[in-house]
Amino acid sequence: MQFAKRLQPLQSNVFADMDRAKAVALVAGQQVIDLSLGSSDLPAEAHVIEAIAQSLHDHSTHGYLLFNGTFGFRQAAANWYEQKFGVKVDPQTEVLPLIGSQEGTAHLPLALLNPGDFALLLDPGYPSHAGGVYLASGQIYPMPLREDNAFLPVFADIPAPVLAQSRMMVLSYPHNPTAAIAPISFFQEAVAFCQQHNLALVHDFPYVDLVFQGTGDWEKNLPNPKSLVPSILQADPDKSVSIEFFTLSKSYNMGGFRIGYAIGNAQLINALRQVKAAVDFNQYRGILNGAIAALTGPQVGVKSAIATFQQRRDAFITALHRIGWNVPTPKATMYIWAKLPSPWSQNSIEFCTQLVKQTGVAASPGAGFGKSGEGYVRFALVHEPALLETAVERMAEFLD
């Protein structure tokens, strides 16, 4: 049986590779502490669950859900954006429900790229960004992220021949895996660059709420006091080239419900809608009812989640410093991006493989997020502080 060549670059995946390594460690009798996957261990709020539960008893929610039936959710999303960022959004033409933001980043290249066209992606970056380009038979130009430039790409470094053949740029701040944030001035530069070169500007924005206060001057002169980080649409209020993806997985602990949305340029929204129409309908209406409850209801759970992850961040960083691993304190996300000590400084995959094999602590190798991620490891703060400290104690023995 023959398979399409586009599957070849999809054979390796950082999460699948670590899943196999964890399975081997479990068979060997290790008690695994899994810090490799950024899946929140916190529960969805009670009022969200109640909205879904009530929907189950309404048989009118049991059928297929087409686009027009999602208007209530699209309206809630548009209102949420206007309140949070001061950006007016048309729920009819500028919002599209998604099965998590990953669906958007994976499917949008099918609407934008012809075979051989380039997409400009962050390196390191989230794996599905590259996966969508490969499925569209496009080419990837990786924009390296360096610590000495605050993990922001340098647009001037992109070669002119690549730009001439490029159709889209993908950004994502707060950033997975580096936990970096970007100021509004950077987004304004990105918008101007994409306008100049006729590029669609795609912003993956799942960590908008997982940002920690009191960590530096970056909080000054924010475009809207209701958010500690900017939306790309604040830099492109006319939505001339931009589309942004949001998921309820992180802010509202709804990862397993697979609910998110695209918001932005109406032409990009319509193009993505055409691709989506060929692939699926929509989620169960009850899921959307739960998402509406999340976006419009009390936000106490969001604030609680932020406090929880900040506490975990502080405990993990303190424990790392205690064993002599001096890692910077991240300003956002649920991740720690740690530069590997010698002798592992250029072999993150072997480090993670041996770490889980010998200690049961599972992490994600930086190389799995791109060439520029080599030399780093990502830890997801998805356990209570006591267990995170136990993980560091095990790592101390491994590094000894």
Short mmCIF file of C-alpha atoms in Angstrom, two decimals:
data_model
loop_
_atom_site.label_atom_id
_atom_site.label_comp_id
_atom_site.label_asym_id
_atom_site.label_seq_id
_atom_site.Cartn_x
_atom_site.Cartn_y
_atom_site.Cartn_z
CA MET A 1 0.00 0.00 0.00
CA GLN A 2 1.36 3.43 -0.94
CA PHE A 3 0.86 6.57 1.13
CA ALA A 4 1.13 10.26 0.32
CA LYS A 5 4.55 11.87 0.61
CA ARG A 6 3.04 14.56 2.83
CA LEU A 7 2.90 12.03 5.67
CA GLN A 8 6.67 11.66 5.81
CA PRO A 9 7.41 14.81 7.86
CA LEU A 10 4.57 13.91 10.25
CA GLN A 11 6.12 10.63 11.40
CA SER A 12 7.92 12.25 14.34
CA ASN A 13 6.01 14.15 17.03
CA VAL A 14 7.46 15.34 20.34
CA PHE A 15 4.37 14.33 22.35
CA ALA A 16 4.05 10.90 20.72
CA ASP A 17 7.76 10.23 21.22
CA MET A 18 7.58 11.08 24.91
CA ASP A 19 4.40 9.02 25.28
CA ARG A 20 6.35 5.96 24.13
CA ALA A 21 9.20 6.78 26.52
CA LYS A 22 6.72 7.10 29.40
CA ALA A 23 5.20 3.72 28.54
CA VAL A 24 8.64 2.09 28.69
CA ALA A 25 9.31 3.69 32.08
CA LEU A 26 5.98 2.47 33.47
CA VAL A 27 6.68 -1.09 32.31
CA ALA A 28 10.06 -0.85 34.07
CA GLY A 29 8.28 0.03 37.32
CA GLN A 30 8.90 3.78 37.48
CA GLN A 31 6.39 6.07 39.15
CA VAL A 32 5.98 8.62 36.38
CA ILE A 33 5.62 12.33 37.10
CA ASP A 34 4.44 13.62 33.75
CA LEU A 35 5.57 17.18 33.01
CA SER A 36 5.68 16.65 29.24
CA LEU A 37 2.15 17.60 28.17
CA GLY A 38 0.54 21.00 28.74
CA SER A 39 -2.88 19.61 29.63
CA SER A 40 -4.29 21.42 32.64
CA ASP A 41 -5.12 19.21 35.62
CA LEU A 42 -7.59 21.80 36.94
CA PRO A 43 -11.36 21.26 36.54
CA ALA A 44 -13.77 23.28 34.45
CA GLU A 45 -15.99 25.57 36.51
CA ALA A 46 -19.28 24.23 37.92
CA HIS A 47 -21.48 26.69 35.98
CA VAL A 48 -19.84 25.52 32.73
CA ILE A 49 -20.51 21.86 33.53
CA GLU A 50 -24.07 22.69 34.52
CA ALA A 51 -24.75 24.40 31.17
CA ILE A 52 -23.54 21.30 29.34
CA ALA A 53 -25.47 18.97 31.66
CA GLN A 54 -28.72 20.88 31.08
CA SER A 55 -28.18 20.65 27.32
CA LEU A 56 -28.05 16.87 27.46
CA HIS A 57 -31.72 16.74 28.45
CA ASP A 58 -32.75 19.00 25.55
CA HIS A 59 -33.22 16.72 22.54
CA SER A 60 -33.04 19.72 20.18
CA THR A 61 -29.29 19.81 20.88
CA HIS A 62 -28.76 16.24 19.69
CA GLY A 63 -28.62 16.84 15.93
CA TYR A 64 -26.02 18.22 13.56
CA LEU A 65 -24.97 21.78 14.30
CA LEU A 66 -24.40 23.97 11.23
CA PHE A 67 -22.84 27.43 11.10
CA ASN A 68 -26.01 29.46 11.62
CA GLY A 69 -26.73 27.47 14.76
CA THR A 70 -23.48 28.68 16.33
CA PHE A 71 -24.46 32.37 16.37
CA GLY A 72 -24.94 32.52 20.16
CA PHE A 73 -21.40 31.29 20.69
CA ARG A 74 -20.00 33.63 18.05
CA GLN A 75 -21.77 36.57 19.70
CA ALA A 76 -20.33 35.62 23.10
CA ALA A 77 -16.84 35.41 21.58
CA ALA A 78 -17.19 38.80 19.89
CA ASN A 79 -18.41 40.42 23.13
CA TRP A 80 -15.55 38.82 25.09
CA TYR A 81 -13.01 40.32 22.69
CA GLU A 82 -14.59 43.77 22.78
CA GLN A 83 -14.64 43.80 26.58
CA LYS A 84 -11.12 42.42 26.98
CA PHE A 85 -9.30 44.23 24.17
CA GLY A 86 -11.53 47.10 23.11
CA VAL A 87 -11.78 45.64 19.58
CA LYS A 88 -15.18 45.60 17.84
CA VAL A 89 -15.91 42.26 16.15
CA ASP A 90 -18.71 41.25 13.77
CA PRO A 91 -19.93 37.85 15.03
CA GLN A 92 -21.46 37.05 11.64
CA THR A 93 -18.37 37.48 9.45
CA GLU A 94 -15.35 37.71 11.77
CA VAL A 95 -15.76 34.71 14.11
CA LEU A 96 -15.62 30.97 13.41
CA PRO A 97 -16.01 28.16 16.01
CA LEU A 98 -13.17 25.66 16.05
CA ILE A 99 -12.39 22.29 17.60
CA GLY A 100 -9.66 23.95 19.67
CA SER A 101 -7.20 26.46 18.21
CA GLN A 102 -5.12 23.56 16.87
CA GLU A 103 -7.79 22.92 14.24
CA GLY A 104 -7.35 26.48 13.02
CA THR A 105 -3.56 26.41 12.80
CA ALA A 106 -3.65 23.00 11.10
CA HIS A 107 -6.38 23.81 8.55
CA LEU A 108 -5.70 27.45 7.62
CA PRO A 109 -2.63 26.54 5.48
CA LEU A 110 -4.96 24.49 3.27
CA ALA A 111 -6.79 27.73 2.49
CA LEU A 112 -3.67 29.85 1.93
CA LEU A 113 -0.86 27.76 0.48
CA ASN A 114 -0.34 26.26 -2.93
CA PRO A 115 2.23 23.47 -3.16
CA GLY A 116 5.70 24.93 -2.65
CA ASP A 117 4.56 28.19 -1.01
CA PHE A 118 6.33 29.21 2.19
CA ALA A 119 4.92 29.71 5.67
CA LEU A 120 7.05 31.69 8.14
CA LEU A 121 6.98 29.86 11.48
CA LEU A 122 8.54 30.42 14.89
CA ASP A 123 11.49 28.15 15.72
CA PRO A 124 10.96 26.70 18.28
CA GLY A 125 7.20 26.58 17.94
CA TYR A 126 4.13 24.45 18.53
CA PRO A 127 4.28 21.28 16.36
CA SER A 128 0.80 21.60 14.81
CA HIS A 129 1.84 24.87 13.16
CA ALA A 130 4.33 22.93 11.05
CA GLY A 131 1.98 19.98 10.61
CA GLY A 132 -0.65 22.10 8.89
CA VAL A 133 1.90 23.46 6.43
CA TYR A 134 3.12 19.97 5.56
CA LEU A 135 -0.47 18.79 4.97
CA ALA A 136 -0.90 21.68 2.54
CA SER A 137 2.32 20.65 0.71
CA GLY A 138 3.89 23.96 1.66
CA GLN A 139 7.44 24.79 2.69
CA ILE A 140 8.51 26.07 6.09
CA TYR A 141 10.92 28.91 6.72
CA PRO A 142 11.83 28.76 10.42
CA MET A 143 12.31 32.12 12.14
CA PRO A 144 14.86 31.43 14.92
CA LEU A 145 14.03 32.62 18.43
CA ARG A 146 17.06 33.54 20.53
CA GLU A 147 17.24 34.28 24.22
CA ASP A 148 19.32 37.42 23.54
CA ASN A 149 16.37 38.84 21.55
CA ALA A 150 13.72 37.90 24.15
CA PHE A 151 12.66 34.94 21.95
CA LEU A 152 11.23 37.27 19.30
CA PRO A 153 11.93 36.72 15.57
CA VAL A 154 13.92 39.21 13.50
CA PHE A 155 11.90 39.92 10.36
CA ALA A 156 14.83 41.60 8.60
CA ASP A 157 16.67 38.26 8.56
CA ILE A 158 14.11 36.59 6.27
CA PRO A 159 15.68 36.23 2.78
CA ALA A 160 13.99 38.15 -0.05
CA PRO A 161 13.51 35.03 -2.26
CA VAL A 162 11.68 33.32 0.61
CA LEU A 163 9.48 36.36 1.20
CA ALA A 164 8.56 36.46 -2.48
CA GLN A 165 7.19 32.93 -2.18
CA SER A 166 5.61 33.31 1.29
CA ARG A 167 1.88 33.52 1.95
CA MET A 168 1.55 33.47 5.75
CA MET A 169 3.35 34.14 9.02
CA VAL A 170 2.43 32.37 12.27
CA LEU A 171 3.14 33.99 15.64
CA SER A 172 2.12 32.91 19.13
CA TYR A 173 2.66 35.04 22.25
CA PRO A 174 2.64 34.26 25.14
CA HIS A 175 4.78 31.60 23.55
CA ASN A 176 4.82 27.83 23.79
CA PRO A 177 7.43 26.51 24.52
CA THR A 178 9.66 29.46 25.60
CA ALA A 179 7.00 31.23 27.74
CA ALA A 180 8.08 34.54 26.17
CA ILE A 181 5.67 37.47 25.80
CA ALA A 182 5.57 40.15 23.11
CA PRO A 183 4.79 43.87 23.47
CA ILE A 184 2.26 45.70 21.32
CA SER A 185 5.15 47.40 19.48
CA PHE A 186 6.32 44.00 18.21
CA PHE A 187 2.83 43.17 16.92
CA GLN A 188 2.63 46.55 15.21
CA GLU A 189 5.92 45.79 13.49
CA ALA A 190 4.60 42.36 12.44
CA VAL A 191 1.39 43.83 11.02
CA ALA A 192 3.31 46.43 8.99
CA PHE A 193 5.70 43.75 7.71
CA CYS A 194 2.85 41.46 6.63
CA GLN A 195 0.98 44.33 4.97
CA GLN A 196 4.15 45.24 3.06
CA HIS A 197 4.75 41.68 1.86
CA ASN A 198 1.11 40.62 1.35
CA LEU A 199 1.19 37.95 4.05
CA ALA A 200 -1.64 36.62 6.17
CA LEU A 201 -0.70 37.17 9.82
CA VAL A 202 -1.82 34.28 12.00
CA HIS A 203 -1.65 34.59 15.79
CA ASP A 204 -2.19 31.54 18.00
CA PHE A 205 -3.32 32.94 21.36
CA PRO A 206 -4.15 30.16 23.84
CA TYR A 207 -2.27 31.66 26.83
CA VAL A 208 -3.85 35.12 26.84
CA ASP A 209 -4.95 34.75 30.48
CA LEU A 210 -2.05 32.73 31.92
CA VAL A 211 0.07 35.82 32.53
CA PHE A 212 1.55 36.74 35.90
CA GLN A 213 1.53 40.25 37.39
CA GLY A 214 4.42 41.99 39.08
CA THR A 215 7.19 40.69 36.85
CA GLY A 216 8.60 43.75 35.09
CA ASP A 217 8.23 46.98 33.13
CA TRP A 218 6.39 45.22 30.30
CA GLU A 219 3.14 45.81 32.23
CA LYS A 220 3.40 49.57 31.64
CA ASN A 221 1.59 51.21 28.71
CA LEU A 222 -0.52 48.14 27.96
CA PRO A 223 -3.16 48.78 25.28
CA ASN A 224 -6.01 47.63 27.52
CA PRO A 225 -5.95 47.22 31.31
CA LYS A 226 -8.22 44.15 31.17
CA SER A 227 -5.46 42.07 29.56
CA LEU A 228 -1.78 41.91 30.53
CA VAL A 229 -0.80 40.95 26.98
CA PRO A 230 -2.02 42.39 23.67
CA SER A 231 -4.14 40.81 20.99
CA ILE A 232 -2.83 40.97 17.41
CA LEU A 233 -6.12 42.72 16.57
CA GLN A 234 -5.11 45.68 18.74
CA ALA A 235 -2.18 46.19 16.37
CA ASP A 236 -4.46 45.61 13.36
CA PRO A 237 -7.83 47.06 14.42
CA ASP A 238 -9.04 47.14 10.80
CA LYS A 239 -8.26 43.40 10.59
CA SER A 240 -6.45 44.07 7.32
CA VAL A 241 -4.24 40.95 7.38
CA SER A 242 -4.74 39.29 10.77
CA ILE A 243 -6.54 36.28 12.21
CA GLU A 244 -6.25 35.13 15.81
CA PHE A 245 -7.01 31.73 17.35
CA PHE A 246 -8.27 31.36 20.91
CA THR A 247 -9.06 28.17 22.80
CA LEU A 248 -10.91 27.64 26.07
CA SER A 249 -8.46 24.85 26.94
CA LYS A 250 -6.14 26.97 29.09
CA SER A 251 -8.15 29.89 30.48
CA TYR A 252 -11.18 27.75 31.32
CA ASN A 253 -9.62 24.28 31.79
CA MET A 254 -11.69 22.85 28.93
CA GLY A 255 -8.97 21.07 26.96
CA GLY A 256 -10.91 17.83 26.58
CA PHE A 257 -14.03 19.66 25.37
CA ARG A 258 -12.14 20.83 22.24
CA ILE A 259 -13.66 24.26 21.86
CA GLY A 260 -12.06 27.41 20.50
CA TYR A 261 -12.58 29.97 17.77
CA ALA A 262 -10.93 32.03 15.05
CA ILE A 263 -11.46 35.78 15.05
CA GLY A 264 -10.27 38.42 12.58
CA ASN A 265 -10.14 39.26 8.88
CA ALA A 266 -13.45 38.31 7.26
CA GLN A 267 -11.84 36.89 4.12
CA LEU A 268 -9.53 34.66 6.15
CA ILE A 269 -12.47 33.56 8.32
CA ASN A 270 -14.50 32.68 5.24
CA ALA A 271 -11.61 30.75 3.67
CA LEU A 272 -11.11 28.72 6.84
CA ARG A 273 -14.87 28.15 7.03
CA GLN A 274 -14.76 26.64 3.51
CA VAL A 275 -12.05 24.18 4.58
CA LYS A 276 -13.90 23.35 7.78
CA ALA A 277 -17.13 22.69 5.85
CA ALA A 278 -15.34 19.95 3.91
CA VAL A 279 -14.04 18.29 7.08
CA ASP A 280 -16.72 18.49 9.78
CA PHE A 281 -19.85 20.22 11.05
CA ASN A 282 -19.38 21.54 14.58
CA GLN A 283 -19.20 20.21 18.11
CA TYR A 284 -22.24 19.13 20.07
CA ARG A 285 -24.36 22.20 20.84
CA GLY A 286 -24.08 21.49 24.56
CA ILE A 287 -20.32 22.06 24.38
CA LEU A 288 -20.96 25.48 22.83
CA ASN A 289 -23.50 26.22 25.57
CA GLY A 290 -20.81 25.43 28.12
CA ALA A 291 -18.37 27.71 26.29
CA ILE A 292 -20.93 30.54 26.28
CA ALA A 293 -21.30 30.08 30.04
CA ALA A 294 -17.52 30.24 30.41
CA LEU A 295 -17.12 33.42 28.36
CA THR A 296 -20.12 35.27 29.80
CA GLY A 297 -20.21 33.96 33.37
CA PRO A 298 -18.11 34.62 36.49
CA GLN A 299 -14.37 34.79 35.79
CA VAL A 300 -13.33 33.72 39.28
CA GLY A 301 -12.09 30.38 37.94
CA VAL A 302 -9.75 32.12 35.49
CA LYS A 303 -8.21 34.18 38.28
CA SER A 304 -7.89 31.07 40.43
CA ALA A 305 -6.10 29.19 37.64
CA ILE A 306 -3.64 32.06 37.18
CA ALA A 307 -2.86 32.08 40.90
CA THR A 308 -2.44 28.30 40.91
CA PHE A 309 0.04 28.29 38.03
CA GLN A 310 1.95 31.23 39.48
CA GLN A 311 2.31 29.32 42.76
CA ARG A 312 3.51 26.24 40.89
CA ARG A 313 5.92 28.31 38.81
CA ASP A 314 7.45 29.85 41.92
CA ALA A 315 7.78 26.48 43.69
CA PHE A 316 9.39 24.80 40.67
CA ILE A 317 11.80 27.66 39.95
CA THR A 318 12.82 27.86 43.63
CA ALA A 319 13.47 24.10 43.68
CA LEU A 320 15.54 24.29 40.47
CA HIS A 321 17.63 27.13 41.88
CA ARG A 322 18.14 25.12 45.05
CA ILE A 323 19.85 22.34 43.06
CA GLY A 324 21.96 24.83 41.12
CA TRP A 325 19.89 24.93 37.90
CA ASN A 326 19.47 28.68 37.37
CA VAL A 327 16.46 29.06 35.13
CA PRO A 328 14.79 32.46 34.50
CA THR A 329 11.33 32.98 35.98
CA PRO A 330 8.76 33.05 33.14
CA LYS A 331 6.20 35.84 32.94
CA ALA A 332 3.46 33.70 31.40
CA THR A 333 2.09 30.27 30.38
CA MET A 334 2.18 26.98 32.30
CA TYR A 335 5.72 26.12 31.19
CA ILE A 336 9.32 26.36 32.29
CA TRP A 337 11.81 26.65 29.41
CA ALA A 338 15.14 25.55 30.84
CA LYS A 339 18.56 25.63 29.21
CA LEU A 340 20.13 22.19 29.63
CA PRO A 341 23.30 21.80 31.67
CA SER A 342 26.39 20.02 30.38
CA PRO A 343 26.75 17.27 29.16
CA TRP A 344 23.21 17.46 27.77
CA SER A 345 23.45 20.94 26.24
CA GLN A 346 23.05 19.68 22.66
CA ASN A 347 21.08 16.48 23.19
CA SER A 348 17.67 17.30 24.59
CA ILE A 349 16.01 14.15 23.25
CA GLU A 350 18.50 11.85 24.96
CA PHE A 351 18.23 13.92 28.15
CA CYS A 352 14.44 13.47 28.27
CA THR A 353 14.63 9.80 27.31
CA GLN A 354 17.15 9.00 30.03
CA LEU A 355 15.43 11.25 32.59
CA VAL A 356 12.11 9.41 32.37
CA LYS A 357 13.84 6.03 32.16
CA GLN A 358 15.94 6.58 35.28
CA THR A 359 13.70 8.83 37.41
CA GLY A 360 10.16 8.64 36.02
CA VAL A 361 10.14 12.42 35.39
CA ALA A 362 8.81 13.09 31.88
CA ALA A 363 9.59 16.36 30.09
CA SER A 364 9.55 17.59 26.48
CA PRO A 365 12.86 17.93 24.61
CA GLY A 366 13.45 21.36 23.10
CA ALA A 367 14.51 19.81 19.78
CA GLY A 368 10.98 18.49 19.38
CA PHE A 369 9.76 22.07 18.91
CA GLY A 370 12.30 22.95 16.21
CA LYS A 371 16.01 23.19 15.48
CA SER A 372 16.43 26.32 17.60
CA GLY A 373 14.89 24.52 20.56
CA GLU A 374 17.89 22.22 20.88
CA GLY A 375 19.70 22.77 24.15
CA TYR A 376 16.50 23.34 26.11
CA VAL A 377 13.83 21.29 27.86
CA ARG A 378 10.21 22.23 28.56
CA PHE A 379 8.47 21.36 31.82
CA ALA A 380 4.67 21.67 32.09
CA LEU A 381 3.42 22.77 35.52
CA VAL A 382 0.49 20.37 35.61
CA HIS A 383 0.91 19.03 39.16
CA GLU A 384 0.71 20.41 42.68
CA PRO A 385 3.83 22.13 44.14
CA ALA A 386 4.76 19.16 46.36
CA LEU A 387 4.92 16.80 43.38
CA LEU A 388 6.82 19.37 41.31
CA GLU A 389 9.40 19.61 44.10
CA THR A 390 9.65 15.80 44.17
CA ALA A 391 10.33 15.87 40.43
CA VAL A 392 13.17 18.34 40.96
CA GLU A 393 14.63 16.18 43.74
CA ARG A 394 14.68 13.22 41.34
CA MET A 395 16.32 15.37 38.67
CA ALA A 396 18.98 16.45 41.15
CA GLU A 397 20.00 12.81 41.63
CA PHE A 398 19.99 12.29 37.85
CA LEU A 399 22.21 15.34 37.25
CA ASP A 400 24.61 14.51 40.08
#
